[in-house]
Coordinates of C-alpha atoms and ligand atoms in Angstrom, one line a residue:
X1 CA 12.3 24.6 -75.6
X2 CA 15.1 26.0 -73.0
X3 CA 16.3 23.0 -71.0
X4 CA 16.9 23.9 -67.6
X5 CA 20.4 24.0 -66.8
X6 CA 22.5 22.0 -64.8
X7 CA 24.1 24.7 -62.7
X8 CA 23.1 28.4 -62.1
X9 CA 24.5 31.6 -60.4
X10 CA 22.5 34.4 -59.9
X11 CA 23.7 37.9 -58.3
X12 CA 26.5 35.9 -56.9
X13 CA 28.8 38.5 -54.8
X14 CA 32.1 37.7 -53.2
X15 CA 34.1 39.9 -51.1
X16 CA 38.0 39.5 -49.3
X17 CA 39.5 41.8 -47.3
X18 CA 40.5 44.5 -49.4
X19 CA 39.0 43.3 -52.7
X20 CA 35.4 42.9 -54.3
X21 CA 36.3 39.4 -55.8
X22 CA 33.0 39.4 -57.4
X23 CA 30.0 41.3 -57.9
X24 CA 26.4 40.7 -59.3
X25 CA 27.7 37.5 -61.0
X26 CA 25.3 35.6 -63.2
X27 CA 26.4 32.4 -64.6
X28 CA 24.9 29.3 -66.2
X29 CA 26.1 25.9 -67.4
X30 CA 23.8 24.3 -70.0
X31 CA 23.6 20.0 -70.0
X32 CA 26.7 18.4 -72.5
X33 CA 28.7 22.1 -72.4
X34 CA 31.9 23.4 -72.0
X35 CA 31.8 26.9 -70.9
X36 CA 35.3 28.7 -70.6
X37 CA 35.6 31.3 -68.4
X38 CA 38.0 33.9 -69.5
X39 CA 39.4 37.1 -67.8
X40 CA 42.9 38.8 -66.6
X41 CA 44.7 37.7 -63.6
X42 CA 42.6 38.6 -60.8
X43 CA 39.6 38.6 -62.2
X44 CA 37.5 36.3 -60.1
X45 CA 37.8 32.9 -62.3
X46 CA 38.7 30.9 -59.4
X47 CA 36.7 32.0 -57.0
X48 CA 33.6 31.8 -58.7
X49 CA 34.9 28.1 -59.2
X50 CA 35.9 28.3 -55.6
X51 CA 31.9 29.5 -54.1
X52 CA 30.3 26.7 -56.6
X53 CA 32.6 24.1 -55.2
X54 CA 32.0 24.9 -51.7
X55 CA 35.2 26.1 -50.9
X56 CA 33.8 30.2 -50.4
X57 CA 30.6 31.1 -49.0
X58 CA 29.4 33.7 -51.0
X59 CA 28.2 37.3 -49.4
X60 CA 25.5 37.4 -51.9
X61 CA 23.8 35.6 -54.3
X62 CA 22.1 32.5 -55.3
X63 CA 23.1 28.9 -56.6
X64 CA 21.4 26.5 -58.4
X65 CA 21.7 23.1 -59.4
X66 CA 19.2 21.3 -61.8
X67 CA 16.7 24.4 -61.5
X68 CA 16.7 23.9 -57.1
X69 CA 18.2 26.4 -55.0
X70 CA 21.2 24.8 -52.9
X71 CA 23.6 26.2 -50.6
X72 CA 27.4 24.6 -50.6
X73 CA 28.8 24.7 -47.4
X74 CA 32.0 22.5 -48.7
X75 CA 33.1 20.7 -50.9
X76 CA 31.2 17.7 -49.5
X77 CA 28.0 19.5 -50.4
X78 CA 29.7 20.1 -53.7
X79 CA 30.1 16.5 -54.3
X80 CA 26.9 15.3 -53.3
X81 CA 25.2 17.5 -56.0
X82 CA 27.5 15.2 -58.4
X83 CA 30.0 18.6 -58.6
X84 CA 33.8 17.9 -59.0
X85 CA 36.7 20.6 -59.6
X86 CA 40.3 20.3 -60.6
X87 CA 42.5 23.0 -58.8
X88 CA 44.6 25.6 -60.8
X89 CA 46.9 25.3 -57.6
X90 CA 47.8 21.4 -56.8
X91 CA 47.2 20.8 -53.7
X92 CA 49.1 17.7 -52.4
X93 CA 50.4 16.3 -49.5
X94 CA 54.2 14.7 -51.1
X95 CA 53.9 11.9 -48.7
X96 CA 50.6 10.3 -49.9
X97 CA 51.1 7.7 -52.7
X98 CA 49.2 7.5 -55.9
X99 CA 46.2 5.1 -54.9
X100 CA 46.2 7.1 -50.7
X101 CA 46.0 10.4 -53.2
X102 CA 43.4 9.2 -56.1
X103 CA 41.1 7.4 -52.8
X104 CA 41.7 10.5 -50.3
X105 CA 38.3 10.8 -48.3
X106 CA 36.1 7.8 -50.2
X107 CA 38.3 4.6 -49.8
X108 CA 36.6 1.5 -49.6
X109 CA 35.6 0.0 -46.9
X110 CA 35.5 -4.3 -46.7
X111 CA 32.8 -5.7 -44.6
X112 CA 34.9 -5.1 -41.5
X113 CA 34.4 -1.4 -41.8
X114 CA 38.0 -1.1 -43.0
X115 CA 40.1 0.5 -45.4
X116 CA 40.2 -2.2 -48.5
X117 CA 43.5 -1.6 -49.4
X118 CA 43.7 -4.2 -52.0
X119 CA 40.6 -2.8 -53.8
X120 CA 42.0 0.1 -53.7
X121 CA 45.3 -1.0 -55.4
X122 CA 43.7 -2.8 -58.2
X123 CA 41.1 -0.4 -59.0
X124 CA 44.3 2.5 -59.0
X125 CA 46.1 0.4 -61.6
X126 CA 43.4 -0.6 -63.4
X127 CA 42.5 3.4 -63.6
X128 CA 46.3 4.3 -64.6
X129 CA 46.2 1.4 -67.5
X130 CA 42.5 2.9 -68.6
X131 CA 44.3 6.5 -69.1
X132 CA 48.0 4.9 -70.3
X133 CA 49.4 6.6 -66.9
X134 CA 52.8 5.1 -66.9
X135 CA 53.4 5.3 -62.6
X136 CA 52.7 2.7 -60.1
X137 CA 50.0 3.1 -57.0
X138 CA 52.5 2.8 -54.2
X139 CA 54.5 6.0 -55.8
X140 CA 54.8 8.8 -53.8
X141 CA 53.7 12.0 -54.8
X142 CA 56.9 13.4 -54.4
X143 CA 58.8 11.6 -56.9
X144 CA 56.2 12.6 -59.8
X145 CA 56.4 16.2 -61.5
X146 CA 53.9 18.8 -61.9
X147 CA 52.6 17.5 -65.1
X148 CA 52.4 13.7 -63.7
X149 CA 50.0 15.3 -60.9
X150 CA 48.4 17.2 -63.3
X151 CA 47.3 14.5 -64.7
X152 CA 46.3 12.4 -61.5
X153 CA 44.1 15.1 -60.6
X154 CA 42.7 15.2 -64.2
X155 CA 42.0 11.4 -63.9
X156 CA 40.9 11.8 -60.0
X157 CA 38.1 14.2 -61.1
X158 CA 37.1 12.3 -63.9
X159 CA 36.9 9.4 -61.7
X160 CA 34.0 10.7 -59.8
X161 CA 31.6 10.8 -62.7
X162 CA 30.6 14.4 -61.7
X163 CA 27.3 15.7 -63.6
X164 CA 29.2 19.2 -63.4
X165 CA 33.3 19.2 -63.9
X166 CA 35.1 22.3 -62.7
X167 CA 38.8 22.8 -64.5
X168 CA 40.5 25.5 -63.6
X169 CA 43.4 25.6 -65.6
X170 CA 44.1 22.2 -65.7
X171 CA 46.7 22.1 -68.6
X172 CA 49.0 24.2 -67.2
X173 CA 51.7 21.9 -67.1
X174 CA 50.8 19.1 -69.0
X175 CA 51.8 18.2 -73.1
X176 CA 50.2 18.7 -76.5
X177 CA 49.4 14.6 -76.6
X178 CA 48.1 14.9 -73.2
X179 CA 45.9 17.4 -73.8
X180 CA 44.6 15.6 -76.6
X181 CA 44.1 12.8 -74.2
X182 CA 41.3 15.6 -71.9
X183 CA 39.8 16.8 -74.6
X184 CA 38.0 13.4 -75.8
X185 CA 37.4 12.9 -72.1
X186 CA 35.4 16.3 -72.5
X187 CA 33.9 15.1 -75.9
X188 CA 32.9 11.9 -73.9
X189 CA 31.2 14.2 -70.4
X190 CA 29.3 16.0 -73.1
X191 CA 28.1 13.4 -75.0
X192 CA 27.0 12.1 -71.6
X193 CA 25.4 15.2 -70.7
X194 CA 27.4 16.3 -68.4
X195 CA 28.4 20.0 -67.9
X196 CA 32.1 21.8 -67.8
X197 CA 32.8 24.8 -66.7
X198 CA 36.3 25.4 -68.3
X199 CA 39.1 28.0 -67.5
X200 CA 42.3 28.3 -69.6
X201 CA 44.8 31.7 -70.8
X202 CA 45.4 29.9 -73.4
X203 CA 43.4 30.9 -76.4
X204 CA 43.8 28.5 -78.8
X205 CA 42.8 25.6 -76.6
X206 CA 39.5 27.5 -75.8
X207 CA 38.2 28.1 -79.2
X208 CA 38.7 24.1 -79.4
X209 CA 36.2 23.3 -77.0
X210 CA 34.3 26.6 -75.6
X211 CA 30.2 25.7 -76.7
X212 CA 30.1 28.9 -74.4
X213 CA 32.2 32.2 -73.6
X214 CA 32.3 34.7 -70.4
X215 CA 34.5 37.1 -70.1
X216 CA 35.3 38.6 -66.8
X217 CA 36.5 41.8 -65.5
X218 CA 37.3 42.8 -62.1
X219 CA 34.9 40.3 -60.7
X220 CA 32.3 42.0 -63.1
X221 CA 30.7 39.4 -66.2
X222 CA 31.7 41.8 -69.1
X223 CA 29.4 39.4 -71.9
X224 CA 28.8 36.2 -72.2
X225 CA 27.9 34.4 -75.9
X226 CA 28.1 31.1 -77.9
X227 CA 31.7 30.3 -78.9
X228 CA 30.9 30.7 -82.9
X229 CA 30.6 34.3 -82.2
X230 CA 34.0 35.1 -80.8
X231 CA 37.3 34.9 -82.3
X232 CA 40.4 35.3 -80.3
X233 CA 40.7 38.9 -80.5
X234 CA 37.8 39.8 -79.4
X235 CA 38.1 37.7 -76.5
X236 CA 41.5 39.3 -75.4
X237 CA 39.6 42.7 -76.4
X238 CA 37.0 41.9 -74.1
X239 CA 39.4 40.6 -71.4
X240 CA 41.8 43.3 -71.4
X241 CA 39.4 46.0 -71.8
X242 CA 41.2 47.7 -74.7
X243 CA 42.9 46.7 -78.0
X244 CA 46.2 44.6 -77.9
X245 CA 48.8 45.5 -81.1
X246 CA 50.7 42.8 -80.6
X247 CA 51.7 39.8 -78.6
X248 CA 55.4 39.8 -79.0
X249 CA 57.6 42.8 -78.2
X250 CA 59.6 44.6 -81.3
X251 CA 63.1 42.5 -81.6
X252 CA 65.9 44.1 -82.5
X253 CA 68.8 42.7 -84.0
X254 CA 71.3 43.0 -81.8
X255 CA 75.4 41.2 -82.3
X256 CA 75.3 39.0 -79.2
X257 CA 77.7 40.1 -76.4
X258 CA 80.9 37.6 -75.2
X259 CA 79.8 34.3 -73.9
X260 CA 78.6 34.6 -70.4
X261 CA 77.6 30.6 -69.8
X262 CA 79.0 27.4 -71.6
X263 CA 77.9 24.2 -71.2
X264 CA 80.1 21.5 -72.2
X265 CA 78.8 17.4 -72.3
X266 CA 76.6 18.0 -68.9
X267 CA 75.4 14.5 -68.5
X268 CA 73.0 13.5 -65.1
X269 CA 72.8 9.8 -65.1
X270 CA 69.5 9.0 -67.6
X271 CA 68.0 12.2 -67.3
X272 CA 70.2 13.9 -70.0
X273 CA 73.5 13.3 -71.7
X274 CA 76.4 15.4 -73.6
X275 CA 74.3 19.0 -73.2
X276 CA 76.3 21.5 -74.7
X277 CA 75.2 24.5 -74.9
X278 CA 76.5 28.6 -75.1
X279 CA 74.7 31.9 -74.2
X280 CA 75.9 35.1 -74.5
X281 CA 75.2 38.3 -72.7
X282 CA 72.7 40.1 -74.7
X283 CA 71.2 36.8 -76.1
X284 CA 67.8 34.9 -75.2
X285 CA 67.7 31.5 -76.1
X286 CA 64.9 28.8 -76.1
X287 CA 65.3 25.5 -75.2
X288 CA 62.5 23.9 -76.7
X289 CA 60.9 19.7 -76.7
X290 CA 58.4 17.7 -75.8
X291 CA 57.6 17.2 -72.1
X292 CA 59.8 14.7 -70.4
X293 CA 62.8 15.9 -72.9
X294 CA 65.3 16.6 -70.2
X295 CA 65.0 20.5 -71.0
X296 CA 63.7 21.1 -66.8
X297 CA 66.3 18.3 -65.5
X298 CA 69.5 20.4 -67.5
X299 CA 68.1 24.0 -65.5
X300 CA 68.0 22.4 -62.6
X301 CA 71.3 21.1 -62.8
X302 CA 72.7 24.0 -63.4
X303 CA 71.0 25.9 -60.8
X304 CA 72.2 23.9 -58.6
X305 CA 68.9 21.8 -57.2
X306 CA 70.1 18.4 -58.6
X307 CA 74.0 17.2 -59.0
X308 CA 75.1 16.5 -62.5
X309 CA 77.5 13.6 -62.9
X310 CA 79.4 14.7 -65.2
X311 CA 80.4 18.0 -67.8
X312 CA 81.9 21.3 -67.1
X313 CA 80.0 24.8 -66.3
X314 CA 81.9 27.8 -67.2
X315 CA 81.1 31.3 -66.4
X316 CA 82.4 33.9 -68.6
X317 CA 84.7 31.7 -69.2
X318 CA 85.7 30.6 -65.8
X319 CA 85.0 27.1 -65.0
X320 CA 82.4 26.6 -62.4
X321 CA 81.5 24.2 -59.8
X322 CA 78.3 24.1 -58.7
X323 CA 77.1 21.9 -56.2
X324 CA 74.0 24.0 -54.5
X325 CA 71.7 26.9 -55.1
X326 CA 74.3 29.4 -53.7
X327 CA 76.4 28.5 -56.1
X328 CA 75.2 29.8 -58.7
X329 CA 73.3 33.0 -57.3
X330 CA 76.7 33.8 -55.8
X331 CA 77.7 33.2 -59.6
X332 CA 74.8 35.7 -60.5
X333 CA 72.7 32.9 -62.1
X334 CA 69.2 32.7 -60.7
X335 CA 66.4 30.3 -62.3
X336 CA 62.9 30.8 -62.3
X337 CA 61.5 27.2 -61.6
X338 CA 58.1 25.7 -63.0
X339 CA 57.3 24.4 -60.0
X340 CA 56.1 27.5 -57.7
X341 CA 54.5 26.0 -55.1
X342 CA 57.9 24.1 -54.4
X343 CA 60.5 26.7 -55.0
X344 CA 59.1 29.7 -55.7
X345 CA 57.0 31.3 -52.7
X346 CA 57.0 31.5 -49.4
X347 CA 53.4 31.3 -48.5
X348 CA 53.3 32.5 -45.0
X349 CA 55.1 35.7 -45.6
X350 CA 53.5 39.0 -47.8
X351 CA 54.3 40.2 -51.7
X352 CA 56.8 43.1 -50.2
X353 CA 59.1 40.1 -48.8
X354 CA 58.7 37.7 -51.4
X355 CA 59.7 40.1 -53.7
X356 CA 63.2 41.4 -52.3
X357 CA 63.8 37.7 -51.0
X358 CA 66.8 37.9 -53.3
X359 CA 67.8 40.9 -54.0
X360 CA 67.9 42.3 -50.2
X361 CA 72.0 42.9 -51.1
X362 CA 70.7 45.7 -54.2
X363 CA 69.0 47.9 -51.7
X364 CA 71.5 47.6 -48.6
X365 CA 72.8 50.4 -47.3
X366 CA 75.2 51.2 -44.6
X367 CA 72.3 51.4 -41.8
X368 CA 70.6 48.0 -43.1
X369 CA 67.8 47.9 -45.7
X370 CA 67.0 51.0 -47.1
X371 CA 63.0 50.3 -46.7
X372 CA 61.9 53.6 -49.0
X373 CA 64.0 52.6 -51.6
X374 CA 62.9 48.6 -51.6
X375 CA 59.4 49.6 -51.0
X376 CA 59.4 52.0 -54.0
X377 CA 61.2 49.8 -56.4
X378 CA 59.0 46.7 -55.6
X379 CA 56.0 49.0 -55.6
X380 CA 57.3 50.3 -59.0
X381 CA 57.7 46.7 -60.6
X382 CA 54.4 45.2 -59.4
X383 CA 52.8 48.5 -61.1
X384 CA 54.9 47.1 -65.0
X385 CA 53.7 43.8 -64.2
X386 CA 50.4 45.0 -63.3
X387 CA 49.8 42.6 -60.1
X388 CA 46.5 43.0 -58.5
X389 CA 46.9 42.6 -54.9
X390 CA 44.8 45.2 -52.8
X391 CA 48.6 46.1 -51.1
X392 CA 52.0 44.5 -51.7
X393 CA 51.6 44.2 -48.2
X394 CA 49.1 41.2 -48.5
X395 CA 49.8 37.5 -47.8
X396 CA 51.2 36.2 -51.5
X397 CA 49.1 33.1 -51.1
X398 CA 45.4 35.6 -51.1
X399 CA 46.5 36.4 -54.5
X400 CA 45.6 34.6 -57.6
X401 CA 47.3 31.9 -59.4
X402 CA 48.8 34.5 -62.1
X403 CA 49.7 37.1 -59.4
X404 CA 51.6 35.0 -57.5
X405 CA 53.5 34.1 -60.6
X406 CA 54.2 37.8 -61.4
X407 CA 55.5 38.3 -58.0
X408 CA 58.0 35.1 -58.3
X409 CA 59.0 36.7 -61.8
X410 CA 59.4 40.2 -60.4
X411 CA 61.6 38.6 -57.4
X412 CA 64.6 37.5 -59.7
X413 CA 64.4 40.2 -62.4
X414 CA 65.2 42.8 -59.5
X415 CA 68.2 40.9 -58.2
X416 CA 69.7 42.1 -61.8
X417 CA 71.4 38.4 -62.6
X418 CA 74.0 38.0 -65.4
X419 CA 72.2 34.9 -66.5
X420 CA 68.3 34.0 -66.1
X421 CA 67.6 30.2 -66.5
X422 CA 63.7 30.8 -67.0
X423 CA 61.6 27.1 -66.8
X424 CA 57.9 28.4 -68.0
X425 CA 58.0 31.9 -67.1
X426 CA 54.2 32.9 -68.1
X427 CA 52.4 30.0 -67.1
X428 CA 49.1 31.0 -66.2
X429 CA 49.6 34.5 -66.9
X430 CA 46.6 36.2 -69.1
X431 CA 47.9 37.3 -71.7
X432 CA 48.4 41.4 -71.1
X433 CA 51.2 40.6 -68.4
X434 CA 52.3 38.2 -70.8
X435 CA 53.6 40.7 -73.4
X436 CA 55.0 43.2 -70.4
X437 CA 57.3 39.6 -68.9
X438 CA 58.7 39.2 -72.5
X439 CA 59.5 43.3 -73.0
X440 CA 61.0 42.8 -69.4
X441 CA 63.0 39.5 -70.8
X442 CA 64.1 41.8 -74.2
X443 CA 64.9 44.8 -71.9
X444 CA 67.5 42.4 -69.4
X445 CA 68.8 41.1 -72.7
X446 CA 69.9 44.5 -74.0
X447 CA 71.6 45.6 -70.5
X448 CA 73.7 42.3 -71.6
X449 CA 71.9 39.4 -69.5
X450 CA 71.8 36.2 -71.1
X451 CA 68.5 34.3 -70.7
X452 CA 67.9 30.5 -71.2
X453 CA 64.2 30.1 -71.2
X454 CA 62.3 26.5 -71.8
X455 CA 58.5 27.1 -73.1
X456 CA 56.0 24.5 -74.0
X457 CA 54.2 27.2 -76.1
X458 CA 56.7 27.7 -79.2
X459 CA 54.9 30.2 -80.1
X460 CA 56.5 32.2 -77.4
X461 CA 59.6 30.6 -78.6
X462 CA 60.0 31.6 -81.6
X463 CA 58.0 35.1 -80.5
X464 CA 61.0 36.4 -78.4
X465 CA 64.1 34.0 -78.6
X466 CA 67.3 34.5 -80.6
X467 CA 68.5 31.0 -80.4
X468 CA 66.4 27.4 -80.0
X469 CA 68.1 24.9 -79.0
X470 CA 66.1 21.6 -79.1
X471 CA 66.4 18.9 -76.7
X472 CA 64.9 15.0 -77.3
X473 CA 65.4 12.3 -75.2
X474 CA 67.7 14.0 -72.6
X475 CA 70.2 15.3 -75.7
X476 CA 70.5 18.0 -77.7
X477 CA 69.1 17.6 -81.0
X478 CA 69.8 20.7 -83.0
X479 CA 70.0 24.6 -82.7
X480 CA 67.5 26.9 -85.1
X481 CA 69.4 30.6 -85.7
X482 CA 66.1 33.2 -85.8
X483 CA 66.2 32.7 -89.5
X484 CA 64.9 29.0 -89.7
X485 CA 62.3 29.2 -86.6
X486 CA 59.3 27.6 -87.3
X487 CA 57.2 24.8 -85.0
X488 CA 57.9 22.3 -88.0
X489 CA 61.7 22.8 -87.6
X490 CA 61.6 22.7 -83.8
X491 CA 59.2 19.8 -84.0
X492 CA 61.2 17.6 -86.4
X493 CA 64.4 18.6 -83.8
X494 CA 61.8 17.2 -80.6
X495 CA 60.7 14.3 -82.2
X496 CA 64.3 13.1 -83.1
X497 CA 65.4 9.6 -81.8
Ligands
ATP501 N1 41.6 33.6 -50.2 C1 41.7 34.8 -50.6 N2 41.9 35.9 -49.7 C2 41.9 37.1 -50.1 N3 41.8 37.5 -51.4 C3 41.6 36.6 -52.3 C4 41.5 35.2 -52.0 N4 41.3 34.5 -53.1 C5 41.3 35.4 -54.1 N5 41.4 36.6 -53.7 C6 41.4 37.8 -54.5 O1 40.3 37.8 -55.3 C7 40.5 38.3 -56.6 C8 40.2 37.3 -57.6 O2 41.1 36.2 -57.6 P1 40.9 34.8 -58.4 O3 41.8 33.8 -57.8 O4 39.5 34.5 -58.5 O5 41.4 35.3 -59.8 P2 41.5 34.5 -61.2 O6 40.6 35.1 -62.2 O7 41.4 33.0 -60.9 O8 43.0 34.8 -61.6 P3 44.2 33.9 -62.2 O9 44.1 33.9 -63.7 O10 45.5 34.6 -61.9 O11 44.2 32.6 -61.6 C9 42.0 38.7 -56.6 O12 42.2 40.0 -56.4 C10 42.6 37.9 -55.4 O13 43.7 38.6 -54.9
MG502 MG1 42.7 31.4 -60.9

């Protein structure tokens, strides 16, 4: 007997300006499921996500929940058809605290018909102590990282006991253990019947829990079919619409250029101590370890976003001191920061301007900005990249997580820096554009950049680096040579101490 499912899309159509998000979309999610959606940047993941939360209206189409048609008209509409969603991009206001944030929009009320702060507080810490969250309810957003939020809103949506749990990309930023941590929360939805619809580029975590696989193409459903019947390559076949050789670029073994950044005992209070580290030009090293290692915290230091209390910076071999972001561009060291939403983008303005943002100087001439020139470079690095915006002159935030990403990639590879410092570089980039960034990263290394990148896939690692060093604790634990790579190495390095 077919049960009826819990939630179903028929000829669902979606349309921006510019792009057909969607078309003719037919989806279902069966009682105690996970079904992953899968599909390139841009394909229309989210905002199928997005029209059953109530967030889009679709143009077209029909939804269904429990077998009745429904129309969502928000996300209140969602919710009251017992449908929750965790966001790809965290939306947060910095100021709201833990409990203000987990509460936002159903906070108790006491018999006065106000807020009941202290329910709220105990119920927040009880929550936090259920999932082993180590913050406390009054902390701001502000002070947590991505992967703290992450989390939150991992806990938040759980928290509503939705029939039907929408995760779009929700480990993004958070750690193996963590992960571990959501997937027996799925095992335990499922087992209560409920229903997931699941999003994720990364493959491996998909063939853990998919029950059910679509793949999606230019807002078209390419196939949909049980889990058991895929395997990873046909997946990223289906996705990509053609065969993929390989994942990693050809490496070739280069003799590593003079040094072109040294890092002697950089300590920042608790965050990390005695860093020392060397690139040279030519060279791309990893700097591998567990979330919470330190590995962000030393970038950022010497980028310039947080002072370091003690250590030197040299630049080929000049010592530097750098106390601010201009600083080290001026020294031609940019960083690419995990963190986009923060530092990477500025929302309000379109892809064209986010793009030359910092490398305005390369295409200067003696009359001002040489537009042709900008326009045709930009144009000509969005193309390598593949980002699907209908024009490079559209608003960066009206493209897709992975787009956006691209764009905040292709920004400091066309300012040409002597030294990259690269914090997550492809998260939440499908994995086509994935294997053009680390050919762009190999190509920068062999006109003598030197590139410091931190990865929490070591795969990726040990796919395109040189060098690993591995951090635990907030120190440097050991250095692999290309030679000894291997995720048991790295991982005895990360587990040290
Ligand atoms: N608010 C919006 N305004 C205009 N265009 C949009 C908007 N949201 C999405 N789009 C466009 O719709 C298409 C599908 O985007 P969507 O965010 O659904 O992709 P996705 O599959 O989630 O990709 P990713 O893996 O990068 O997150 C893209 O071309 C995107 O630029
Ligand atoms: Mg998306």
């Amino acid at each position: 007997m077919d049960t009826v499912p819990l939630l179903e899309l028929r000829g669902i159509e979606k349309l921006f300006p510019g792009v057909k998000a969607l078309s003719n979309m037919s989806f279902s999610v069966k009682p105690g499921s996970v079904h992953v959606l899968c599909g390139e940047n841009g394909a229309g993941k989210s905002t199928l996500c997005k029209i059953i939360n109530g967030i889009h209206q679709p143009d077209r189409g029909e939804i269904l929940v429990n077998g009745q048609s429904v129309v969502m008209r928000d996300p209140l509409d969602a919710r009251a058809h017992r449908i929750a969603m965790i966001f790809q991009e965290l939306n947060f206001i910095p100021e709201l605290t833990v409990e203000q944030n987990l509460f936002l929009g159903r906070e108790p009320v006491n018999r006065f018909g106000k807020v009941d702060w202290k329910s709220v507080r105990w119920q927040t810490a009880a929550l936090l102590a259920q999932e082993g969250l180590p913050y406390k309810p009054d902390t701001q957003l502000k002070e947590l990282s991505v992967s703290d939020i992450q989390m939150l809103e991992i806990i938040k949506a759980i928290s509503y006991e939705a029939n039907i749990l929408i995760m779009d990309e929700p480990t993004s930023a958070i750690s193996t253990k963590e992960v571990d941590m959501l997937f027996r929360k799925i095992a335990e939805l499922k087992a209560k019947g409920a229903g997931i619809i699941y999003i994720s580029h990364k493959m491996d975590e998909i063939f853990r829990i998919a029950d059910e696989i679509s793949v999606l193409r230019d807002g078209c459903l390419i196939d949909t079919r049980p889990a058991k019947e895929l395997d990873i390559d046909t997946v990223i076949r289906l996705m990509v619409g053609r065969q993929m050789e390989s994942v990693f670029p050809e490496k070739q073994d280069l003799p590593p250029g003079p040094v072109a950044l040294e890092v002697d005992k950089l300590t920042q209070g608790r965050a990390f101590r005695d860093v020392c580290l060397t690139l040279r030009q030519g060279e791309i090293v990893g700097l591998a370890g567990l979330m919470g290692a330190g590995r962000t915290e030393v970038v950022r230091a010497l980028f310039g976003l947080d002072p370091y209390t003690s250590g030197t910076i040299r630049l080929k071999g000049e010592e530097v001191a750098i106390r601010d972001v201009q600083d080290s561009i001026g020294h031609g060291m940019v960083m690419v920061s995990e963190d986009r939403k923060r530092f990477g983008i500025i929302p309000v303005r379109d892809c064209q301007e986010n793009m030359s943002l910092s490398s305005l100087k390369t295409v200067m001439g003696p009359w001002g900005i040489k537009h042709r020139e900008e326009r045709e470079r930009n144009a000509a690095m969005s193309r390598r990249l593949n980002v699907k915006t209908p024009s490079l002159e559209t608003l960066i935030s009206s493209l897709s997580g992975g787009n956006q990403q691209k764009i905040v990639l292709a920004k400091w590879l066309l300012c040409s820096p002597e030294v990259l410092l690269l914090d997550e570089p492809t998260r939440g980039i499908d994995v086509g554009a994935k294997f053009e960034i680390y050919k762009l990263i190999t190509e920068l290394a062999q006109e003598g950049k030197a590139v410091l990148m931190i990865s929490s896939e070591m795969e990726e690692l040990i796919g395109v680096c040189d060098r690993i060093y591995v951090m635990a604790k907030g120190r440097i634990t050991g250095e692999l040579a290309r030679r000894n790579f291997s995720q048991e190495n790295i991982m005895k390095l990360a587990l040290i101490g």
